[in-house]
Amino acid sequence: MSDETRIHIPGTHRVDTRRPPRLADALDFWGLSAAAANVAMQMAWPEVGRGVVESPVESGALLKHPWKRLRTTASYLAVAVLGSAEEKRAMRAAVDEVHRQVRSKPGAALRYNAFDPTVQRWVAACLYVGFEDGYQMVHGRMNAEQAEAFYSTSASLGATLQMRPEMWPATRADFDVYWNEACRRVRIDDEVRAYLDDLLHLRMIHWYLRIPFGGLLRFLTAGFLPPYMRARMGVAWSAADQRRFERMFRLVAVVNRFLPRFFRDVGGPQLGYVRWRSRRNRALV
């Protein structure tokens, strides 16, 4: 099933072998290209999909406030990967404040609660898959040893939410087992499918941005969805699309080698922004 639940990573370029890759290495500009696909993957679990669609927290709604949602998600990821223990506690408290409001209503056909650690493990797993796929598309397929090093600090993606650290799969191989089993729970109802259609077509951004960038972002979003997810979301993707996607990232990989880190880095500046907000007692999410 893994060929269907993960995207294809071509073996045409290799990661830097001077040191083991780290999760923090994926916090760069091109990591943002998988953001919309990652949200769609998270929402493919019924509890997450219904929680997002029915959430009373309008200030954090992706389709109503996309730029704020991008900022808060980037802030969360920067803290989860790079932040100190104190910063992670502060971010978790901020997320908790929002998640307290996200729960099913009495008598709902599907019961959900944003504090459910099992659901938050799925969210964290989607985030990890996005990091790993984005990193490998730019830097090349990792071997088993490199993948283990990359994975070794990833538990913080869920532990900074409501997931208990011991719930995170212990090894990269264990993660594959969990991921394939978790994907079997993917269910998308009509209302969630309509929400995802708006997301995939970027209807939450202004039309004058969709004209120059909409086609590219829609293509990237579809490309970062595993075949299993595309099929259930009704997203068309051909062999020709896959070849174009891989060619695009071969070009990105070449250009990336000549860009200094500070041009590509997202994590460091975003963590600095979180610290700036914290010093001024501004909301983190």
JSON list of C-alpha atoms in Angstrom, two decimals, residues 39-196:
[
{"chain": "A", "resi": 39, "resn": "VAL", "atom": "CA", "xyz": [-4.01, 20.55, 4.95]},
{"chain": "A", "resi": 40, "resn": "ALA", "atom": "CA", "xyz": [-6.01, 18.40, 2.54]},
{"chain": "A", "resi": 41, "resn": "MET", "atom": "CA", "xyz": [-4.32, 15.24, 3.81]},
{"chain": "A", "resi": 42, "resn": "GLN", "atom": "CA", "xyz": [-5.07, 16.14, 7.41]},
{"chain": "A", "resi": 43, "resn": "MET", "atom": "CA", "xyz": [-8.73, 16.78, 6.58]},
{"chain": "A", "resi": 44, "resn": "ALA", "atom": "CA", "xyz": [-9.02, 13.37, 4.92]},
{"chain": "A", "resi": 45, "resn": "TRP", "atom": "CA", "xyz": [-9.50, 11.90, 8.41]},
{"chain": "A", "resi": 46, "resn": "PRO", "atom": "CA", "xyz": [-13.21, 12.35, 9.26]},
{"chain": "A", "resi": 47, "resn": "GLU", "atom": "CA", "xyz": [-12.58, 13.89, 12.69]},
{"chain": "A", "resi": 48, "resn": "VAL", "atom": "CA", "xyz": [-10.23, 16.52, 11.28]},
{"chain": "A", "resi": 49, "resn": "GLY", "atom": "CA", "xyz": [-12.39, 17.25, 8.24]},
{"chain": "A", "resi": 50, "resn": "ARG", "atom": "CA", "xyz": [-15.54, 17.78, 10.30]},
{"chain": "A", "resi": 51, "resn": "GLY", "atom": "CA", "xyz": [-13.61, 19.72, 12.93]},
{"chain": "A", "resi": 52, "resn": "VAL", "atom": "CA", "xyz": [-12.30, 22.17, 10.33]},
{"chain": "A", "resi": 53, "resn": "VAL", "atom": "CA", "xyz": [-15.59, 22.57, 8.47]},
{"chain": "A", "resi": 54, "resn": "GLU", "atom": "CA", "xyz": [-17.63, 23.02, 11.66]},
{"chain": "A", "resi": 55, "resn": "SER", "atom": "CA", "xyz": [-15.07, 24.97, 13.70]},
{"chain": "A", "resi": 56, "resn": "PRO", "atom": "CA", "xyz": [-16.50, 28.03, 15.48]},
{"chain": "A", "resi": 57, "resn": "VAL", "atom": "CA", "xyz": [-13.04, 29.68, 15.49]},
{"chain": "A", "resi": 58, "resn": "GLU", "atom": "CA", "xyz": [-13.57, 32.02, 12.55]},
{"chain": "A", "resi": 59, "resn": "SER", "atom": "CA", "xyz": [-10.34, 33.96, 13.14]},
{"chain": "A", "resi": 60, "resn": "GLY", "atom": "CA", "xyz": [-8.33, 30.87, 12.23]},
{"chain": "A", "resi": 61, "resn": "ALA", "atom": "CA", "xyz": [-10.48, 29.67, 9.31]},
{"chain": "A", "resi": 62, "resn": "LEU", "atom": "CA", "xyz": [-8.28, 28.91, 6.31]},
{"chain": "A", "resi": 63, "resn": "LEU", "atom": "CA", "xyz": [-10.84, 29.87, 3.67]},
{"chain": "A", "resi": 64, "resn": "LYS", "atom": "CA", "xyz": [-11.64, 33.19, 5.40]},
{"chain": "A", "resi": 65, "resn": "HIS", "atom": "CA", "xyz": [-8.20, 34.22, 6.68]},
{"chain": "A", "resi": 66, "resn": "PRO", "atom": "CA", "xyz": [-5.65, 32.33, 4.54]},
{"chain": "A", "resi": 67, "resn": "TRP", "atom": "CA", "xyz": [-2.67, 34.60, 5.21]},
{"chain": "A", "resi": 68, "resn": "LYS", "atom": "CA", "xyz": [-3.18, 34.53, 8.97]},
{"chain": "A", "resi": 69, "resn": "ARG", "atom": "CA", "xyz": [-3.54, 30.75, 8.84]},
{"chain": "A", "resi": 70, "resn": "LEU", "atom": "CA", "xyz": [-0.31, 30.50, 6.83]},
{"chain": "A", "resi": 71, "resn": "ARG", "atom": "CA", "xyz": [1.46, 32.69, 9.39]},
{"chain": "A", "resi": 72, "resn": "THR", "atom": "CA", "xyz": [0.21, 30.75, 12.40]},
{"chain": "A", "resi": 73, "resn": "THR", "atom": "CA", "xyz": [0.99, 27.37, 10.83]},
{"chain": "A", "resi": 74, "resn": "ALA", "atom": "CA", "xyz": [4.50, 28.49, 9.89]},
{"chain": "A", "resi": 75, "resn": "SER", "atom": "CA", "xyz": [4.95, 29.80, 13.44]},
{"chain": "A", "resi": 76, "resn": "TYR", "atom": "CA", "xyz": [3.82, 26.50, 14.91]},
{"chain": "A", "resi": 77, "resn": "LEU", "atom": "CA", "xyz": [6.21, 24.50, 12.72]},
{"chain": "A", "resi": 78, "resn": "ALA", "atom": "CA", "xyz": [9.15, 26.79, 13.46]},
{"chain": "A", "resi": 79, "resn": "VAL", "atom": "CA", "xyz": [8.60, 26.44, 17.20]},
{"chain": "A", "resi": 80, "resn": "ALA", "atom": "CA", "xyz": [7.91, 22.68, 17.07]},
{"chain": "A", "resi": 81, "resn": "VAL", "atom": "CA", "xyz": [11.13, 22.03, 15.14]},
{"chain": "A", "resi": 82, "resn": "LEU", "atom": "CA", "xyz": [13.51, 24.77, 16.33]},
{"chain": "A", "resi": 83, "resn": "GLY", "atom": "CA", "xyz": [12.04, 26.25, 19.51]},
{"chain": "A", "resi": 84, "resn": "SER", "atom": "CA", "xyz": [13.20, 25.82, 23.09]},
{"chain": "A", "resi": 85, "resn": "ALA", "atom": "CA", "xyz": [11.25, 23.72, 25.58]},
{"chain": "A", "resi": 86, "resn": "GLU", "atom": "CA", "xyz": [9.73, 26.89, 27.02]},
{"chain": "A", "resi": 87, "resn": "GLU", "atom": "CA", "xyz": [8.70, 28.15, 23.58]},
{"chain": "A", "resi": 88, "resn": "LYS", "atom": "CA", "xyz": [7.09, 24.81, 22.78]},
{"chain": "A", "resi": 89, "resn": "ARG", "atom": "CA", "xyz": [5.10, 24.96, 26.02]},
{"chain": "A", "resi": 90, "resn": "ALA", "atom": "CA", "xyz": [3.91, 28.47, 25.16]},
{"chain": "A", "resi": 91, "resn": "MET", "atom": "CA", "xyz": [2.91, 27.42, 21.65]},
{"chain": "A", "resi": 92, "resn": "ARG", "atom": "CA", "xyz": [1.08, 24.37, 22.97]},
{"chain": "A", "resi": 93, "resn": "ALA", "atom": "CA", "xyz": [-0.84, 26.56, 25.42]},
{"chain": "A", "resi": 94, "resn": "ALA", "atom": "CA", "xyz": [-1.81, 28.90, 22.57]},
{"chain": "A", "resi": 95, "resn": "VAL", "atom": "CA", "xyz": [-2.99, 26.00, 20.42]},
{"chain": "A", "resi": 96, "resn": "ASP", "atom": "CA", "xyz": [-4.87, 24.52, 23.37]},
{"chain": "A", "resi": 97, "resn": "GLU", "atom": "CA", "xyz": [-6.82, 27.76, 23.73]},
{"chain": "A", "resi": 98, "resn": "VAL", "atom": "CA", "xyz": [-8.09, 27.41, 20.16]},
{"chain": "A", "resi": 99, "resn": "HIS", "atom": "CA", "xyz": [-8.64, 23.66, 20.25]},
{"chain": "A", "resi": 100, "resn": "ARG", "atom": "CA", "xyz": [-10.86, 23.88, 23.36]},
{"chain": "A", "resi": 101, "resn": "GLN", "atom": "CA", "xyz": [-13.51, 25.34, 21.08]},
{"chain": "A", "resi": 102, "resn": "VAL", "atom": "CA", "xyz": [-13.31, 22.59, 18.45]},
{"chain": "A", "resi": 103, "resn": "ARG", "atom": "CA", "xyz": [-15.52, 19.66, 19.37]},
{"chain": "A", "resi": 104, "resn": "SER", "atom": "CA", "xyz": [-18.62, 18.00, 17.98]},
{"chain": "A", "resi": 105, "resn": "LYS", "atom": "CA", "xyz": [-22.02, 19.19, 19.10]},
{"chain": "A", "resi": 106, "resn": "PRO", "atom": "CA", "xyz": [-24.29, 16.96, 21.20]},
{"chain": "A", "resi": 107, "resn": "GLY", "atom": "CA", "xyz": [-26.02, 14.39, 19.03]},
{"chain": "A", "resi": 108, "resn": "ALA", "atom": "CA", "xyz": [-23.59, 14.81, 16.11]},
{"chain": "A", "resi": 109, "resn": "ALA", "atom": "CA", "xyz": [-23.32, 11.81, 13.79]},
{"chain": "A", "resi": 110, "resn": "LEU", "atom": "CA", "xyz": [-19.53, 11.92, 14.15]},
{"chain": "A", "resi": 111, "resn": "ARG", "atom": "CA", "xyz": [-18.03, 12.68, 17.53]},
{"chain": "A", "resi": 112, "resn": "TYR", "atom": "CA", "xyz": [-14.71, 14.53, 17.57]},
{"chain": "A", "resi": 113, "resn": "ASN", "atom": "CA", "xyz": [-12.60, 16.59, 19.94]},
{"chain": "A", "resi": 114, "resn": "ALA", "atom": "CA", "xyz": [-9.51, 18.57, 18.96]},
{"chain": "A", "resi": 115, "resn": "PHE", "atom": "CA", "xyz": [-7.83, 17.35, 22.16]},
{"chain": "A", "resi": 116, "resn": "ASP", "atom": "CA", "xyz": [-7.98, 13.73, 21.00]},
{"chain": "A", "resi": 117, "resn": "PRO", "atom": "CA", "xyz": [-4.31, 12.65, 20.97]},
{"chain": "A", "resi": 118, "resn": "THR", "atom": "CA", "xyz": [-4.99, 10.00, 18.32]},
{"chain": "A", "resi": 119, "resn": "VAL", "atom": "CA", "xyz": [-6.31, 12.64, 15.94]},
{"chain": "A", "resi": 120, "resn": "GLN", "atom": "CA", "xyz": [-3.40, 14.95, 16.72]},
{"chain": "A", "resi": 121, "resn": "ARG", "atom": "CA", "xyz": [-0.99, 12.11, 15.95]},
{"chain": "A", "resi": 122, "resn": "TRP", "atom": "CA", "xyz": [-2.54, 11.91, 12.48]},
{"chain": "A", "resi": 123, "resn": "VAL", "atom": "CA", "xyz": [-2.12, 15.67, 12.01]},
{"chain": "A", "resi": 124, "resn": "ALA", "atom": "CA", "xyz": [1.53, 15.41, 13.09]},
{"chain": "A", "resi": 125, "resn": "ALA", "atom": "CA", "xyz": [2.08, 12.45, 10.77]},
{"chain": "A", "resi": 126, "resn": "CYS", "atom": "CA", "xyz": [0.76, 14.46, 7.83]},
{"chain": "A", "resi": 127, "resn": "LEU", "atom": "CA", "xyz": [3.10, 17.32, 8.76]},
{"chain": "A", "resi": 128, "resn": "TYR", "atom": "CA", "xyz": [6.02, 14.90, 8.86]},
{"chain": "A", "resi": 129, "resn": "VAL", "atom": "CA", "xyz": [5.14, 13.41, 5.47]},
{"chain": "A", "resi": 130, "resn": "GLY", "atom": "CA", "xyz": [5.01, 16.93, 4.03]},
{"chain": "A", "resi": 131, "resn": "PHE", "atom": "CA", "xyz": [8.45, 17.73, 5.44]},
{"chain": "A", "resi": 132, "resn": "GLU", "atom": "CA", "xyz": [9.99, 14.50, 4.20]},
{"chain": "A", "resi": 133, "resn": "ASP", "atom": "CA", "xyz": [8.45, 14.66, 0.72]},
{"chain": "A", "resi": 134, "resn": "GLY", "atom": "CA", "xyz": [9.36, 18.31, 0.22]},
{"chain": "A", "resi": 135, "resn": "TYR", "atom": "CA", "xyz": [12.93, 17.74, 1.40]},
{"chain": "A", "resi": 136, "resn": "GLN", "atom": "CA", "xyz": [13.47, 14.71, -0.81]},
{"chain": "A", "resi": 137, "resn": "MET", "atom": "CA", "xyz": [11.98, 16.33, -3.91]},
{"chain": "A", "resi": 138, "resn": "VAL", "atom": "CA", "xyz": [14.60, 19.09, -3.61]},
{"chain": "A", "resi": 139, "resn": "HIS", "atom": "CA", "xyz": [17.57, 17.20, -2.15]},
{"chain": "A", "resi": 140, "resn": "GLY", "atom": "CA", "xyz": [17.04, 13.65, -3.37]},
{"chain": "A", "resi": 141, "resn": "ARG", "atom": "CA", "xyz": [15.94, 10.33, -1.97]},
{"chain": "A", "resi": 142, "resn": "MET", "atom": "CA", "xyz": [17.34, 9.52, 1.47]},
{"chain": "A", "resi": 143, "resn": "ASN", "atom": "CA", "xyz": [18.79, 6.13, 2.29]},
{"chain": "A", "resi": 144, "resn": "ALA", "atom": "CA", "xyz": [17.60, 4.28, 5.41]},
{"chain": "A", "resi": 145, "resn": "GLU", "atom": "CA", "xyz": [20.26, 5.78, 7.68]},
{"chain": "A", "resi": 146, "resn": "GLN", "atom": "CA", "xyz": [19.60, 9.31, 6.47]},
{"chain": "A", "resi": 147, "resn": "ALA", "atom": "CA", "xyz": [15.84, 8.86, 6.79]},
{"chain": "A", "resi": 148, "resn": "GLU", "atom": "CA", "xyz": [16.26, 7.68, 10.39]},
{"chain": "A", "resi": 149, "resn": "ALA", "atom": "CA", "xyz": [18.36, 10.75, 11.23]},
{"chain": "A", "resi": 150, "resn": "PHE", "atom": "CA", "xyz": [15.81, 13.03, 9.59]},
{"chain": "A", "resi": 151, "resn": "TYR", "atom": "CA", "xyz": [12.98, 11.36, 11.50]},
{"chain": "A", "resi": 152, "resn": "SER", "atom": "CA", "xyz": [14.74, 11.27, 14.89]},
{"chain": "A", "resi": 153, "resn": "THR", "atom": "CA", "xyz": [13.49, 14.66, 16.16]},
{"chain": "A", "resi": 154, "resn": "SER", "atom": "CA", "xyz": [10.04, 14.60, 14.55]},
{"chain": "A", "resi": 155, "resn": "ALA", "atom": "CA", "xyz": [8.02, 13.65, 17.65]},
{"chain": "A", "resi": 156, "resn": "SER", "atom": "CA", "xyz": [7.85, 17.34, 18.56]},
{"chain": "A", "resi": 157, "resn": "LEU", "atom": "CA", "xyz": [5.46, 17.87, 15.64]},
{"chain": "A", "resi": 158, "resn": "GLY", "atom": "CA", "xyz": [2.77, 16.10, 17.66]},
{"chain": "A", "resi": 159, "resn": "ALA", "atom": "CA", "xyz": [4.03, 16.66, 21.20]},
{"chain": "A", "resi": 160, "resn": "THR", "atom": "CA", "xyz": [3.66, 20.43, 20.70]},
{"chain": "A", "resi": 161, "resn": "LEU", "atom": "CA", "xyz": [0.00, 19.65, 19.98]},
{"chain": "A", "resi": 162, "resn": "GLN", "atom": "CA", "xyz": [-1.94, 17.33, 22.29]},
{"chain": "A", "resi": 163, "resn": "MET", "atom": "CA", "xyz": [-0.20, 14.07, 21.38]},
{"chain": "A", "resi": 164, "resn": "ARG", "atom": "CA", "xyz": [1.66, 12.23, 24.11]},
{"chain": "A", "resi": 165, "resn": "PRO", "atom": "CA", "xyz": [5.32, 11.75, 23.03]},
{"chain": "A", "resi": 166, "resn": "GLU", "atom": "CA", "xyz": [5.20, 7.98, 23.62]},
{"chain": "A", "resi": 167, "resn": "MET", "atom": "CA", "xyz": [2.46, 7.69, 20.98]},
{"chain": "A", "resi": 168, "resn": "TRP", "atom": "CA", "xyz": [4.86, 8.67, 18.20]},
{"chain": "A", "resi": 169, "resn": "PRO", "atom": "CA", "xyz": [6.27, 5.68, 16.24]},
{"chain": "A", "resi": 170, "resn": "ALA", "atom": "CA", "xyz": [9.73, 4.93, 17.60]},
{"chain": "A", "resi": 171, "resn": "THR", "atom": "CA", "xyz": [11.54, 4.43, 14.28]},
{"chain": "A", "resi": 172, "resn": "ARG", "atom": "CA", "xyz": [11.15, 5.47, 10.68]},
{"chain": "A", "resi": 173, "resn": "ALA", "atom": "CA", "xyz": [10.11, 1.91, 9.79]},
{"chain": "A", "resi": 174, "resn": "ASP", "atom": "CA", "xyz": [7.48, 1.99, 12.55]},
{"chain": "A", "resi": 175, "resn": "PHE", "atom": "CA", "xyz": [6.19, 5.23, 11.07]},
{"chain": "A", "resi": 176, "resn": "ASP", "atom": "CA", "xyz": [5.60, 3.52, 7.72]},
{"chain": "A", "resi": 177, "resn": "VAL", "atom": "CA", "xyz": [3.51, 0.85, 9.44]},
{"chain": "A", "resi": 178, "resn": "TYR", "atom": "CA", "xyz": [1.49, 3.48, 11.29]},
{"chain": "A", "resi": 179, "resn": "TRP", "atom": "CA", "xyz": [1.01, 5.65, 8.18]},
{"chain": "A", "resi": 180, "resn": "ASN", "atom": "CA", "xyz": [-0.27, 2.85, 5.98]},
{"chain": "A", "resi": 181, "resn": "GLU", "atom": "CA", "xyz": [-2.73, 1.73, 8.64]},
{"chain": "A", "resi": 182, "resn": "ALA", "atom": "CA", "xyz": [-3.86, 5.30, 9.38]},
{"chain": "A", "resi": 183, "resn": "CYS", "atom": "CA", "xyz": [-4.53, 5.97, 5.71]},
{"chain": "A", "resi": 184, "resn": "ARG", "atom": "CA", "xyz": [-7.16, 3.22, 5.78]},
{"chain": "A", "resi": 185, "resn": "ARG", "atom": "CA", "xyz": [-9.31, 5.55, 7.93]},
{"chain": "A", "resi": 186, "resn": "VAL", "atom": "CA", "xyz": [-9.46, 8.20, 5.21]},
{"chain": "A", "resi": 187, "resn": "ARG", "atom": "CA", "xyz": [-13.10, 9.16, 4.57]},
{"chain": "A", "resi": 188, "resn": "ILE", "atom": "CA", "xyz": [-14.26, 12.36, 2.87]},
{"chain": "A", "resi": 189, "resn": "ASP", "atom": "CA", "xyz": [-17.90, 13.40, 2.99]},
{"chain": "A", "resi": 190, "resn": "ASP", "atom": "CA", "xyz": [-19.54, 15.78, 0.52]},
{"chain": "A", "resi": 191, "resn": "GLU", "atom": "CA", "xyz": [-19.18, 18.91, 2.66]},
{"chain": "A", "resi": 192, "resn": "VAL", "atom": "CA", "xyz": [-15.51, 18.27, 3.37]},
{"chain": "A", "resi": 193, "resn": "ARG", "atom": "CA", "xyz": [-14.97, 17.46, -0.32]},
{"chain": "A", "resi": 194, "resn": "ALA", "atom": "CA", "xyz": [-16.48, 20.84, -1.27]},
{"chain": "A", "resi": 195, "resn": "TYR", "atom": "CA", "xyz": [-14.19, 22.56, 1.25]},
{"chain": "A", "resi": 196, "resn": "LEU", "atom": "CA", "xyz": [-11.18, 20.76, -0.20]}
]
